[in-house]
Coordinates of C-alpha atoms in Angstrom, one line a residue:
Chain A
X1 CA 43.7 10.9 -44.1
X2 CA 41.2 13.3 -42.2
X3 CA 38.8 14.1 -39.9
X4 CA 36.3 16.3 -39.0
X5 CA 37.3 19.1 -36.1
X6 CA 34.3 21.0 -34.1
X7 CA 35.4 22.9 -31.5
X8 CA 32.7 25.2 -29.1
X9 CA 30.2 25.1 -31.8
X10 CA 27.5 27.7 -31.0
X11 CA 24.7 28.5 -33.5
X12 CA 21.4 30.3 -33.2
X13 CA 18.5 30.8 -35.1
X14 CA 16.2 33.5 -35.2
X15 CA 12.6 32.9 -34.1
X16 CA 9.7 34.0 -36.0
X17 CA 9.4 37.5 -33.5
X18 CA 12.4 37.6 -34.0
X19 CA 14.4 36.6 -30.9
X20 CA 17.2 34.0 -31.1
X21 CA 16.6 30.4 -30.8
X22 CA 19.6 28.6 -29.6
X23 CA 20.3 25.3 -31.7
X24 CA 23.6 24.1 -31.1
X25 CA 25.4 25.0 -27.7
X26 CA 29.0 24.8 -27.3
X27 CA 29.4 21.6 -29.4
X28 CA 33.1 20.1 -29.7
X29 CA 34.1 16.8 -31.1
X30 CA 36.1 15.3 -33.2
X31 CA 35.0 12.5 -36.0
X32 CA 36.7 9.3 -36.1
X33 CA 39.7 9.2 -38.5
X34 CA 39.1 6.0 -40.8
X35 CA 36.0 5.3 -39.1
X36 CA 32.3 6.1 -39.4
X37 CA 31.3 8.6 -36.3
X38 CA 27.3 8.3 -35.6
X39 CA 25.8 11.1 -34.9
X40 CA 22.5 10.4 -32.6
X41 CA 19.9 12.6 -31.0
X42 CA 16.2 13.1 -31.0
X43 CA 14.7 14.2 -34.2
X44 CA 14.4 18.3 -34.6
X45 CA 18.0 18.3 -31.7
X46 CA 20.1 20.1 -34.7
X47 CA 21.9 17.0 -36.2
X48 CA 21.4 18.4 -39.9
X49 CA 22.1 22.4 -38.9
X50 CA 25.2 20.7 -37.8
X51 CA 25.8 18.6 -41.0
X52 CA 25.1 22.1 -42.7
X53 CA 27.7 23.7 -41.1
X54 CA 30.2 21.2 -41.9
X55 CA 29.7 21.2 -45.5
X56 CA 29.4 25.3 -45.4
X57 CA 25.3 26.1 -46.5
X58 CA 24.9 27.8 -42.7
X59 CA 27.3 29.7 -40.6
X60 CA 28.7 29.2 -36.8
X61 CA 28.2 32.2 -34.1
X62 CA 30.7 31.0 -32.3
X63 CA 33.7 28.0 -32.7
X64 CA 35.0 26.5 -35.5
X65 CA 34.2 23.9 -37.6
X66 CA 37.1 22.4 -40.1
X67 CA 38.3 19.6 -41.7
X68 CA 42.0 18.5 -40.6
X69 CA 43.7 16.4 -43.6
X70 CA 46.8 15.4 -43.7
X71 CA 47.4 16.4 -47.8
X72 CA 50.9 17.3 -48.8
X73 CA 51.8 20.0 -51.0
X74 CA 51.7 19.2 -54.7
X75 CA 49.5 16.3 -54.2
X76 CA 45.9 16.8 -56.0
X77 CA 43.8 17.5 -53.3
X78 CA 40.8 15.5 -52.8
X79 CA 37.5 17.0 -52.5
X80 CA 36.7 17.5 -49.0
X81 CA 33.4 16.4 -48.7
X82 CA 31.1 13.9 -50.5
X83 CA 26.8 13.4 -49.6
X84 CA 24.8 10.9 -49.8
X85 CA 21.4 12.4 -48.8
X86 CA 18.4 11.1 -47.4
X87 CA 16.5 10.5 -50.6
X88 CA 19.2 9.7 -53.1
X89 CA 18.6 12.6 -54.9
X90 CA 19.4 11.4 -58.5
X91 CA 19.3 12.8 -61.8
X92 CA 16.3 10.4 -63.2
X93 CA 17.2 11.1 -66.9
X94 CA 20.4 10.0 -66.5
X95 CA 21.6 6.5 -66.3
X96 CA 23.3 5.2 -63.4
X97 CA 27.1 5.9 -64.6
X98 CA 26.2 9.4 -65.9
X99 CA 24.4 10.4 -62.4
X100 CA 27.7 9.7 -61.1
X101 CA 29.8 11.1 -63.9
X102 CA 27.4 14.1 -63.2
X103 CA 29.7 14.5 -59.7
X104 CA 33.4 13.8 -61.3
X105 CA 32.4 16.7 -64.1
X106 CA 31.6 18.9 -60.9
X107 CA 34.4 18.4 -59.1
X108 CA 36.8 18.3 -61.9
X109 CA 38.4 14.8 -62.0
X110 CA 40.2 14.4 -65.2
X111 CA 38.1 12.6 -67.1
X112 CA 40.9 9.8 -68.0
X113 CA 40.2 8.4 -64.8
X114 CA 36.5 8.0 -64.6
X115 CA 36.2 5.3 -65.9
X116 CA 38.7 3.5 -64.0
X117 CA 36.3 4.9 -60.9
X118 CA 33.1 3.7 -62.9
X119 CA 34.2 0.2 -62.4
X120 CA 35.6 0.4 -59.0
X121 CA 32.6 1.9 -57.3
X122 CA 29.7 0.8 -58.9
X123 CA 31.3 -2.6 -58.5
X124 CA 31.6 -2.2 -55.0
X125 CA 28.2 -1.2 -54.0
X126 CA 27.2 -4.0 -55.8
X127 CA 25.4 -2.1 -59.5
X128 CA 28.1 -2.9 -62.3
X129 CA 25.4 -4.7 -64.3
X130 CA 23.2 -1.4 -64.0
X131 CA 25.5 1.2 -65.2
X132 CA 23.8 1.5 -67.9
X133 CA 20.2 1.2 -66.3
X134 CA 17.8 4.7 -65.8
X135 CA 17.2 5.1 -61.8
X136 CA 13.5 5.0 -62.2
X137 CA 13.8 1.3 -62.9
X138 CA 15.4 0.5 -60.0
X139 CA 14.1 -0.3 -56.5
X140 CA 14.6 2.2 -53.6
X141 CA 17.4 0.4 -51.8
X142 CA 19.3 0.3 -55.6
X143 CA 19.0 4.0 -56.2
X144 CA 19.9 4.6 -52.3
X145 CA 23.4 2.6 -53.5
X146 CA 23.6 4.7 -56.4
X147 CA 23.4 7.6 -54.0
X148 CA 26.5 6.1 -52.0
X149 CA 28.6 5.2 -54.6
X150 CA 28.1 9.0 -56.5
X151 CA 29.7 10.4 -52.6
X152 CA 31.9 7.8 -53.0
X153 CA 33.1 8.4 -56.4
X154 CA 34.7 11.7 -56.0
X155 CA 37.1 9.9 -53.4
X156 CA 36.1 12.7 -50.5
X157 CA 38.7 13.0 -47.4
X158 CA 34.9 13.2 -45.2
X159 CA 31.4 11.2 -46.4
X160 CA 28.6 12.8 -45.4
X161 CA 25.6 10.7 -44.7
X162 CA 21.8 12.3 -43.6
X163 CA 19.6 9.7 -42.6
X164 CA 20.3 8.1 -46.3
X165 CA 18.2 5.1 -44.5
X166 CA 15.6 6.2 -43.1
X167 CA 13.1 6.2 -46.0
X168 CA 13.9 2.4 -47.0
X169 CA 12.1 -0.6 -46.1
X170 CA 13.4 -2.5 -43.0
X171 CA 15.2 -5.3 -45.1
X172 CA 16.6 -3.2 -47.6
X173 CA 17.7 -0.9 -44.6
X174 CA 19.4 -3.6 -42.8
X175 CA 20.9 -5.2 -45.9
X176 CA 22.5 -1.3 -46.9
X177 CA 23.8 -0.7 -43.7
X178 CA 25.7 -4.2 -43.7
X179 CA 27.5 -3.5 -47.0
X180 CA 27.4 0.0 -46.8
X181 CA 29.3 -0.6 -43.4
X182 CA 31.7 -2.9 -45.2
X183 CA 32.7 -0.7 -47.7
X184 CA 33.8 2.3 -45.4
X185 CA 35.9 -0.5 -44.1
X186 CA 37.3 -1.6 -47.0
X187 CA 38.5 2.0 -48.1
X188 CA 39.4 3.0 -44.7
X189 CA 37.0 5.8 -45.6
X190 CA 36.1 8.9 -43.2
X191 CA 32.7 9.7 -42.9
X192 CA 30.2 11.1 -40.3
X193 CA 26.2 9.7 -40.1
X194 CA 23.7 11.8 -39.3
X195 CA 20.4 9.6 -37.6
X196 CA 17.9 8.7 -35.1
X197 CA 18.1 5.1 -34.8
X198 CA 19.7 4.0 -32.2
X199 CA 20.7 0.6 -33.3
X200 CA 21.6 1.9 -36.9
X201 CA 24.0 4.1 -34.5
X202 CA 25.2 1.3 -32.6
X203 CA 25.7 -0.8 -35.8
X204 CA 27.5 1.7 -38.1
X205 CA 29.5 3.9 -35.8
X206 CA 33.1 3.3 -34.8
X207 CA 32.4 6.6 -32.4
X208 CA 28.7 7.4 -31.3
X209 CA 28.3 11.0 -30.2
X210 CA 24.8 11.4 -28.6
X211 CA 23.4 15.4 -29.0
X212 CA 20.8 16.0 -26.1
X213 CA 17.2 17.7 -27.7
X214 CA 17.3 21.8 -28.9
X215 CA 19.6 23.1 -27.8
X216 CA 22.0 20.1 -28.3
X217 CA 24.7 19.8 -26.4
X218 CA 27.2 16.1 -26.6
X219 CA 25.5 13.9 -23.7
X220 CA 27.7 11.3 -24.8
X221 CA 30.8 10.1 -26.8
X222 CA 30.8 6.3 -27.0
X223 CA 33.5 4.1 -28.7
X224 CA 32.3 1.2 -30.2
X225 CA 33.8 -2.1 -28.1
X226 CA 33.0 -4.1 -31.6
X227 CA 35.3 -3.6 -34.7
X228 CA 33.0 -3.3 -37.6
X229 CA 33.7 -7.1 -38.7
X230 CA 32.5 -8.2 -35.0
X231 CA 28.8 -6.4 -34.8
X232 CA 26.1 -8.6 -35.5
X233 CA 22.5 -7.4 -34.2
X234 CA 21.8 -11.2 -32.9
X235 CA 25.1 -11.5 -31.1
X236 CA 25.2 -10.2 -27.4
X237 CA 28.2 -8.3 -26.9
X238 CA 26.2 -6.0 -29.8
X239 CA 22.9 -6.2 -27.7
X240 CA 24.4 -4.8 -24.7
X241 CA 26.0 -2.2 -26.2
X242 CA 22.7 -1.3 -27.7
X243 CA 21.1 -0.8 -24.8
X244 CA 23.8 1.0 -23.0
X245 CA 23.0 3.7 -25.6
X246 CA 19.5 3.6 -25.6
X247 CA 19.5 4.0 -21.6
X248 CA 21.6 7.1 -22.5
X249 CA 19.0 8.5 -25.1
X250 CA 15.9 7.6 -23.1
X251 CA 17.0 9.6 -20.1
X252 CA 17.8 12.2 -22.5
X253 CA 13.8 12.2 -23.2
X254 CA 12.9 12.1 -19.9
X255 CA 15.1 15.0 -18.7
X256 CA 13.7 17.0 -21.2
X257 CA 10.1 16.3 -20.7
Chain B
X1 CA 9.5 -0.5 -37.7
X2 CA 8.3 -3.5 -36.1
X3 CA 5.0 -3.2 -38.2
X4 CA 7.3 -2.5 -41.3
X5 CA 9.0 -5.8 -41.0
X6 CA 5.7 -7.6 -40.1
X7 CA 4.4 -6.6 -42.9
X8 CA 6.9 -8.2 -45.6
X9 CA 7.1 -11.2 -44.0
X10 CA 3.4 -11.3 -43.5
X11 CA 3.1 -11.9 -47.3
X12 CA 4.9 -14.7 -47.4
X13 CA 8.3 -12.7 -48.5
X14 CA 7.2 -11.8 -51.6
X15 CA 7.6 -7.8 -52.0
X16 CA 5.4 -5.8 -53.6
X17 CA 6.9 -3.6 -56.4
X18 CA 7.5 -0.7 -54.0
X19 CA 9.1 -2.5 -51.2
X20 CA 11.3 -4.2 -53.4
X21 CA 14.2 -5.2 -51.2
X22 CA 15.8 -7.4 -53.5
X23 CA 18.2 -6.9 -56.5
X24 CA 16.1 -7.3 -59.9
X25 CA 15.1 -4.3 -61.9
X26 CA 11.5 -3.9 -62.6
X27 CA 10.2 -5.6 -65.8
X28 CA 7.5 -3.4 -67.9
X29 CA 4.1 -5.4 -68.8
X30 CA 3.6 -6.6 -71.7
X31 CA 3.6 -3.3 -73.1
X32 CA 3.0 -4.1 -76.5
X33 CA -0.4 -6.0 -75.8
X34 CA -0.8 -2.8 -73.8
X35 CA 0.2 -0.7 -76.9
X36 CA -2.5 -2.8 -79.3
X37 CA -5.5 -2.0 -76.6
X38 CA -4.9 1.2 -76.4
X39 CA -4.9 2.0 -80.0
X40 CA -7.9 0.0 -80.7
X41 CA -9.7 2.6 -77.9
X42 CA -8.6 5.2 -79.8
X43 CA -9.9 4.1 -83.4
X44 CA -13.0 3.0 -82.1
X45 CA -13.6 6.7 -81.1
X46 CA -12.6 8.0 -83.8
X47 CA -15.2 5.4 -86.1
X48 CA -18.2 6.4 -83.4
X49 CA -17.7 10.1 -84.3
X50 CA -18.2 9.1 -87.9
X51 CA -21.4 7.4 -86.7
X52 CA -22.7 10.0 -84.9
X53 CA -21.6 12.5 -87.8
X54 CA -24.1 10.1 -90.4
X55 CA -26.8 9.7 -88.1
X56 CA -27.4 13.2 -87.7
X57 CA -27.4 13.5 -92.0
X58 CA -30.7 11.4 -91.5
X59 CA -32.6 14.6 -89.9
X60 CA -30.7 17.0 -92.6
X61 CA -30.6 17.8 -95.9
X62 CA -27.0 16.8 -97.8
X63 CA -26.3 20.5 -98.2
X64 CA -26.6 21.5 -94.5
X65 CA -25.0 18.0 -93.7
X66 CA -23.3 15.9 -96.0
X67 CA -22.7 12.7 -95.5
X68 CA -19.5 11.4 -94.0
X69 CA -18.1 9.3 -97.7
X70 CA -19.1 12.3 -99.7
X71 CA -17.1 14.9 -97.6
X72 CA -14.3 12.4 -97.5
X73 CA -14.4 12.1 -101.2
X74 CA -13.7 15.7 -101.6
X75 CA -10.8 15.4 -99.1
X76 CA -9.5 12.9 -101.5
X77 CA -10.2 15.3 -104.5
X78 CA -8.5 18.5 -102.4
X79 CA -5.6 15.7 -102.0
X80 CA -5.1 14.7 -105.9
X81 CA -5.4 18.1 -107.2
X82 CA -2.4 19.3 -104.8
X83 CA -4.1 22.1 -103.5
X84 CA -4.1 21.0 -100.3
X85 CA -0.3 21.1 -100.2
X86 CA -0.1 24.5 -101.5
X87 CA -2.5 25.8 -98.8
X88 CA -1.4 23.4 -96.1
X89 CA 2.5 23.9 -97.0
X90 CA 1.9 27.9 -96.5
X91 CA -0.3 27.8 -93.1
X92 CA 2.1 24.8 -91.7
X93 CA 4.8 27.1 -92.4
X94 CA 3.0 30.1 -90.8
X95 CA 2.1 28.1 -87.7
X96 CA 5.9 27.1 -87.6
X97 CA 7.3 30.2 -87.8
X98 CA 5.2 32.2 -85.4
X99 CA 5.3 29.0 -83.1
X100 CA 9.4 29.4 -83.2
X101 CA 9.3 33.2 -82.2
X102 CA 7.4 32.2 -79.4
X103 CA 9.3 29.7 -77.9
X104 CA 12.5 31.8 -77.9
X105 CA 10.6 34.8 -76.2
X106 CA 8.5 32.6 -73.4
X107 CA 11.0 29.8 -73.1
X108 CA 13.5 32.4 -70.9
X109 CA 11.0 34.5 -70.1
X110 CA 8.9 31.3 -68.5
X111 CA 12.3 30.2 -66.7
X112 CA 12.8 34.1 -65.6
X113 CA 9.6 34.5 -64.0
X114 CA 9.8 30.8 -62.1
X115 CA 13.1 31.9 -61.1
X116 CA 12.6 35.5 -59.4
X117 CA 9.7 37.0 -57.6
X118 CA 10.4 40.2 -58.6
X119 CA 10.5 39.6 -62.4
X120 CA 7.7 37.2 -61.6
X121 CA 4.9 40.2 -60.3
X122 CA 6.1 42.3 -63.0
X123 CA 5.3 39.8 -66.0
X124 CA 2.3 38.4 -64.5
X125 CA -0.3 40.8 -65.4
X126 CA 0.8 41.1 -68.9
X127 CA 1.0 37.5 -69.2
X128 CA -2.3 36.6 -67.6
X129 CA -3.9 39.5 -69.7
X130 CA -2.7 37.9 -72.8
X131 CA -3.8 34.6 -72.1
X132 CA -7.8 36.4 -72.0
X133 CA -7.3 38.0 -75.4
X134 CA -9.0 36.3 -78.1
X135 CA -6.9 35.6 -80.9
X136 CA -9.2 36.9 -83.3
X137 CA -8.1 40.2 -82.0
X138 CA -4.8 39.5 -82.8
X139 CA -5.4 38.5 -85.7
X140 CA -7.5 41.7 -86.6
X141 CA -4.7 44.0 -85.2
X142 CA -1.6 42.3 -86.6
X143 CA -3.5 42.5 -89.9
X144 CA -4.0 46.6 -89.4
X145 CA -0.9 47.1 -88.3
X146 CA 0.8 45.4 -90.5
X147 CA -1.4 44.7 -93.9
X148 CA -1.8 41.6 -95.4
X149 CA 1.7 40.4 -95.4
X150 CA 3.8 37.2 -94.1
X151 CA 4.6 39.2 -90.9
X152 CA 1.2 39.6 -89.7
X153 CA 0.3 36.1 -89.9
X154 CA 3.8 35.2 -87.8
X155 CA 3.4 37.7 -85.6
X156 CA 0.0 36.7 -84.8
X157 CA 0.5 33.3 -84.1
X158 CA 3.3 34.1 -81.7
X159 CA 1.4 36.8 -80.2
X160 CA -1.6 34.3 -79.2
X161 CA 0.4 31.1 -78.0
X162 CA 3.5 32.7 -76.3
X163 CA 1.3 33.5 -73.1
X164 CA 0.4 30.6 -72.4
X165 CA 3.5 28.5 -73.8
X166 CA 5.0 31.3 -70.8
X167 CA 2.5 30.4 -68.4
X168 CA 3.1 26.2 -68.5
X169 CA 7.3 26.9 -68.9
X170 CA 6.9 29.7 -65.8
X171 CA 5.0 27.0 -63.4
X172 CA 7.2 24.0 -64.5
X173 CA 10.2 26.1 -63.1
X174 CA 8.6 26.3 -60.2
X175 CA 7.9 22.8 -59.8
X176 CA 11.7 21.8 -60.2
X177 CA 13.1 19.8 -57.5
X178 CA 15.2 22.2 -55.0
X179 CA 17.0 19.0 -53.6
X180 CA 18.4 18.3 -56.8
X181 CA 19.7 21.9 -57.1
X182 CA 20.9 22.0 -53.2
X183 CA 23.0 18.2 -54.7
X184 CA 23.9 19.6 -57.9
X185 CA 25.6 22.9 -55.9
X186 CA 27.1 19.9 -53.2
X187 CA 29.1 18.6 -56.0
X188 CA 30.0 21.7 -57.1
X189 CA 28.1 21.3 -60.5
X190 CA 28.9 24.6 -62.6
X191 CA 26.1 26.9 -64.1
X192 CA 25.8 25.3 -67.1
X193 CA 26.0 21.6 -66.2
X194 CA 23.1 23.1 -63.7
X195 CA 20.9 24.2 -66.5
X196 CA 21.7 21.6 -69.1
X197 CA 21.7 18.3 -66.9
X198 CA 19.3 19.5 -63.7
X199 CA 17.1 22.1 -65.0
X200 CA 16.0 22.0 -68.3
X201 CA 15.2 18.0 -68.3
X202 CA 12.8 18.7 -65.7
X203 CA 11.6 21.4 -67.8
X204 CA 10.8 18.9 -70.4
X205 CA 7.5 17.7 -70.2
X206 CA 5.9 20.9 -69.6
X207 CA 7.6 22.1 -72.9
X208 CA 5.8 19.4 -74.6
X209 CA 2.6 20.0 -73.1
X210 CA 2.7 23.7 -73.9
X211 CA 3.7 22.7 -77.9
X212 CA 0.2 20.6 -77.5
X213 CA -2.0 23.0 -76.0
X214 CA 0.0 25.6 -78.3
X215 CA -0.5 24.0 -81.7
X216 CA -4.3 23.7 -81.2
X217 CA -4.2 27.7 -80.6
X218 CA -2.0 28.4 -83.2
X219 CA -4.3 27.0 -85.5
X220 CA -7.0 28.7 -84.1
X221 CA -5.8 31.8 -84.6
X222 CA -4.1 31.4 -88.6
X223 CA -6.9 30.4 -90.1
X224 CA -8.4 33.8 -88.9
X225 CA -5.6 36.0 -90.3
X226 CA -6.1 33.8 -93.8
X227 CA -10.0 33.7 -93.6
X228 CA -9.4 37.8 -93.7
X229 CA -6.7 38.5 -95.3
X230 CA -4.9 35.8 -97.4
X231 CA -5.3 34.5 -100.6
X232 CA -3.9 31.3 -100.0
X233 CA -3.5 29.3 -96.9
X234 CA -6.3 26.4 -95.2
X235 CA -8.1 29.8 -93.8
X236 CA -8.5 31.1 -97.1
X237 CA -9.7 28.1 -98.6
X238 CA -12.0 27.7 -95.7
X239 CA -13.7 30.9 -95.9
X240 CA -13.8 30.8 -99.5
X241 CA -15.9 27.5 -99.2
X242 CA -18.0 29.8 -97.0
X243 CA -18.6 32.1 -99.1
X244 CA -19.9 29.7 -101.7
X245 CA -22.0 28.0 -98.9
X246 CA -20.3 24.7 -99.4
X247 CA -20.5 23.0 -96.1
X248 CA -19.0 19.8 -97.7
X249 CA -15.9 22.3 -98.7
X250 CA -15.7 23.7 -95.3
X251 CA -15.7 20.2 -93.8
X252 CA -13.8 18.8 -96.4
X253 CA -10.5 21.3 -95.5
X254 CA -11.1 20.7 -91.7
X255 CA -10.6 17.3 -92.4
X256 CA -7.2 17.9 -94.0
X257 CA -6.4 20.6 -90.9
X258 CA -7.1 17.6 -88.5
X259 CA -5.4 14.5 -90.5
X260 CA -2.5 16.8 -90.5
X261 CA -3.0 17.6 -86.7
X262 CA -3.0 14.7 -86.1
X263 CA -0.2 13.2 -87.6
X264 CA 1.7 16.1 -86.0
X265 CA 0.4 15.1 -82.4
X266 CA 0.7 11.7 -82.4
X267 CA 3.9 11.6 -84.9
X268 CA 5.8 14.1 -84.3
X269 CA 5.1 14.8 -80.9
X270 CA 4.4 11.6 -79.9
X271 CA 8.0 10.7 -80.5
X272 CA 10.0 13.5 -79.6
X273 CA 8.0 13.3 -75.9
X274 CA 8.6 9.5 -76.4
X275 CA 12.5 9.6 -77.1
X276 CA 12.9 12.0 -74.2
X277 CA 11.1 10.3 -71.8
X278 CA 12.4 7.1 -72.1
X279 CA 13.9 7.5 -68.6
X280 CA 10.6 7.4 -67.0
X281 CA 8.9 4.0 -66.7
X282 CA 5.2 4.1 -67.7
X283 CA 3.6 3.8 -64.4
X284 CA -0.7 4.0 -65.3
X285 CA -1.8 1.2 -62.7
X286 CA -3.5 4.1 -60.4
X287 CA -5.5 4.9 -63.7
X288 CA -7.5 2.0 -63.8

């Protein structure tokens, strides 16, 4: 399948006077192959520039930034990248199946097989009986699904997540991580989460890479000890690991006040 | 987060609307009884303005104000003799005519000037200048210009309602959602799919706000150009009724004007905005 390669990532901004602002320095990792990789660091650190990057809106100064796939010749390539965005960022007017046949028109799957995705993707995040439902009448944690399964839908080598929680309710949170988690399992899918919560990290990534605040560099890379199946946030073994990486972020915030 | 969670299990796990963690779409309420309500408001206004419009005929002779059943009665007669379609059939089409022309000049010009600054200081002053010209101007001009003919009476319909039918199409691309663009361009959407299925449906509502505000204008402004220039049309009628010093006449072919506005509002309109909306669920709790 594939994974995301940074190597040395350098990127600067320019400051309102005019003199550079350095937001990501020297940056190299790569992202989990068939795995979710968390990406953690203080709000404002340069996570999103860095999603940016990946998907091609922003430039590097320095480094690369690719995505290494294992495709053979002649094969359809698969789009590289799908998003699922922090609000879910749907087309309202349409109903739930067209929002996501909005995507497969975009990235040109032949239409003989959308429908054949339809039903595998809306089933699995749980929304077959709302296919034909407008997003408006559905709660935030639905159209948040409906978000995941349009990135999903286009069958990307890399998912792309930005905070896609963050704006949800605990419970709903909790509950989307859980299957959300799950799925990426289940489709031994490739994809690289962008947030702030530690335990949400700690929960969701196979890899953890910690960025330290502006200008991030990696503080930390941490494996996961727990196969997806084995974390549960009441069980120890989880707990501890939790706290190892919140030890790791607080003396981030220390150091840098 | 703490306080989040606290606070759905502090009422007694059942979610509000907004928090709704669970997996049941929202049901509308009763919307018909809603529906019922809300039309009885309406006629009720409608039957005090009839009131009102008798009471005052207590202070006034019938000739300066007739009373409410006469004038209707010579809506009914403008009605049987067919007259009123004859005039109403020639200013509708007027109004429609001039309406179209406008549309196709503000509708890209409105998406231009939300689109680029440039174009947009360029327009601007023209557009802002012809929103402050009365359309009896117009309507004067178009009919010096171009004499008493079909043309004038298009032209100055257009003329009057395209600034601001600009002005509401102009902000309303403004006000589109740049996150959707940024995820239509993520999924490589193409140009057209961009306008068609992300632009223009948000586009939508202020179109049919503008035809509202526009229709009212558009009539403003024709029965001018027939009051001065036509021999046929509601404005001619109305100004012929003038000149005989029929209040009851003038009155009478208002009426007609407004049955027909509206039927046009709340029929036409009313359903077109109604069968394109029907993505958005009525939400009008904060109005009460």
């Amino acid at each position: 399948m594939a994974y995301v390669h940074i190597d040395r990532a350098v990127k600067y901004f320019s400051r309102e006077d005019g003199s550079p602002l350095k937001v990501l320095d020297d940056i190299s990792f790569d992202t989990k192959e068939y795995g979710i990789t968390a990406l953690l660091g203080p709000s404002g650190c340069g996570k999103s520039t860095l999603l940016n990057i990946i998907t091609g809106l922003e430039g590097l100064d320095h480094g690369r930034v690719e995505i290494i796939s294992d495709t053979e010749d002649g094969e359809r390539a698969h789009p590289q990248l799908g998003y699922v965005f922090q609000d879910p960022r749907l087309l309202n007017w349409k109903r739930v199946e067209d929002n996501l046949k909005f995507a497969l028109k975009g990235m040109e799957v032949p239409a003989d097989e959308w429908d054949e995705r339809l039903d595998k993707y809306l089933s699995l995040v749980g929304l077959t009986d709302f296919r034909k439902q407008f997003p408006l009448y559905l709660s935030g944690g639905m159209r948040q699904r409906v978000g995941l399964a349009r990135g999903l839908v286009i069958e990307p080598q890399v998912l792309l997540m930005d905070e896609p929680y963050s704006k949800l309710d605990q419970l709903t949170a909790r509950q989307l991580r859980e299957d959300t988690l799950q799925i990426c399992s289940r489709l031994k899918q490739t994809a690289l989460l962008v947030t702030h919560d530690v335990e949400e990290s700690a929960y969701m990534g196979d890899r953890i890479v910690i960025f330290s605040a502006r200008p991030a560099r990696i503080a930390a890379v941490y494996e996961n000890p727990l196969r997806s199946s084995e974390r549960d946030t009441d069980d120890m073994r989880f707990i501890e690991f939790k706290k190892e990486v919140l030890e790791t972020i607080l003396n981030l915030v220390k150091e840098g006040a | 987060m703490a306080k989040q969670e606290e606070l759905a299990l502090g009422t007694g796990g059942v979610a509000t609307p907004d928090v709704d963690p669970g997996q049941g779409p929202r049901k509308p309420v009763s919307v018909f009884a809603e529906a019922g309500w809300d039309v009885s408001l309406r006629v009720g206004s409608i039957v005090a303005l009839i009131v009102a419009w008798w009471a005052m005929g207590l202070f006034f002779p019938p000739a300066l104000v007739p009373r409410p059943w006469e004038t209707f009665a010579e809506v009914g007669v403008i009605i049987k003799t067919g007259e009123f379609y004859h005039h109403m059939g020639n200013t509708l089409w007027r109004v429609f005519v001039g309406f179209g022309l406008a549309m196709v000049v503000s509708t890209p010009l409105g998406i231009i000037m939300g689109s680029f600054r440039n174009q947009e200081s360029f327009f601007e002053p023209p557009v802002i200048l012809g929103l402050t010209m009365p359309g009896l101007i117009w309507a004067l001009l178009m009919l010096m210009v171009f004499g008493i003919k079909e043309i004038s009476a298009y032209l100055a319909v257009a003329v009057t309602i395209s600034p601001m039918l600009t002005i509401s199409i102009w902000q309303g691309t403004k006000s589109i959602d740049k996150d959707l663009i940024d995820m239509s361009t993520a999924f490589h959407a193409s140009v057209y799919s961009k306008l068609v299925d992300v632009i223009l449906p948000q586009l939508v509502s202020h179109i049919l706000a503008a035809i509202r505000y526009g229709l009212g204008l558009a009539w403003k402004v024709i029965v001018l150009v027939e009051g001065f220039g036509f021999s046929n049309g509601v404005g001619y009628q109305v100004m012929h009724q003038f000149d005989l010093f029929s209040v009851k006449g003038v009155l009478a072919w208002a009426i007609t004007f407004l049955i027909v506005m509206i039927f046009l509002e709340f029929g036409v309109v009313g359903v077109l905005e109604r069968s394109v909306t029907r993505w958005r669920p009525r939400v009008e709790a904060w109005r009460r």
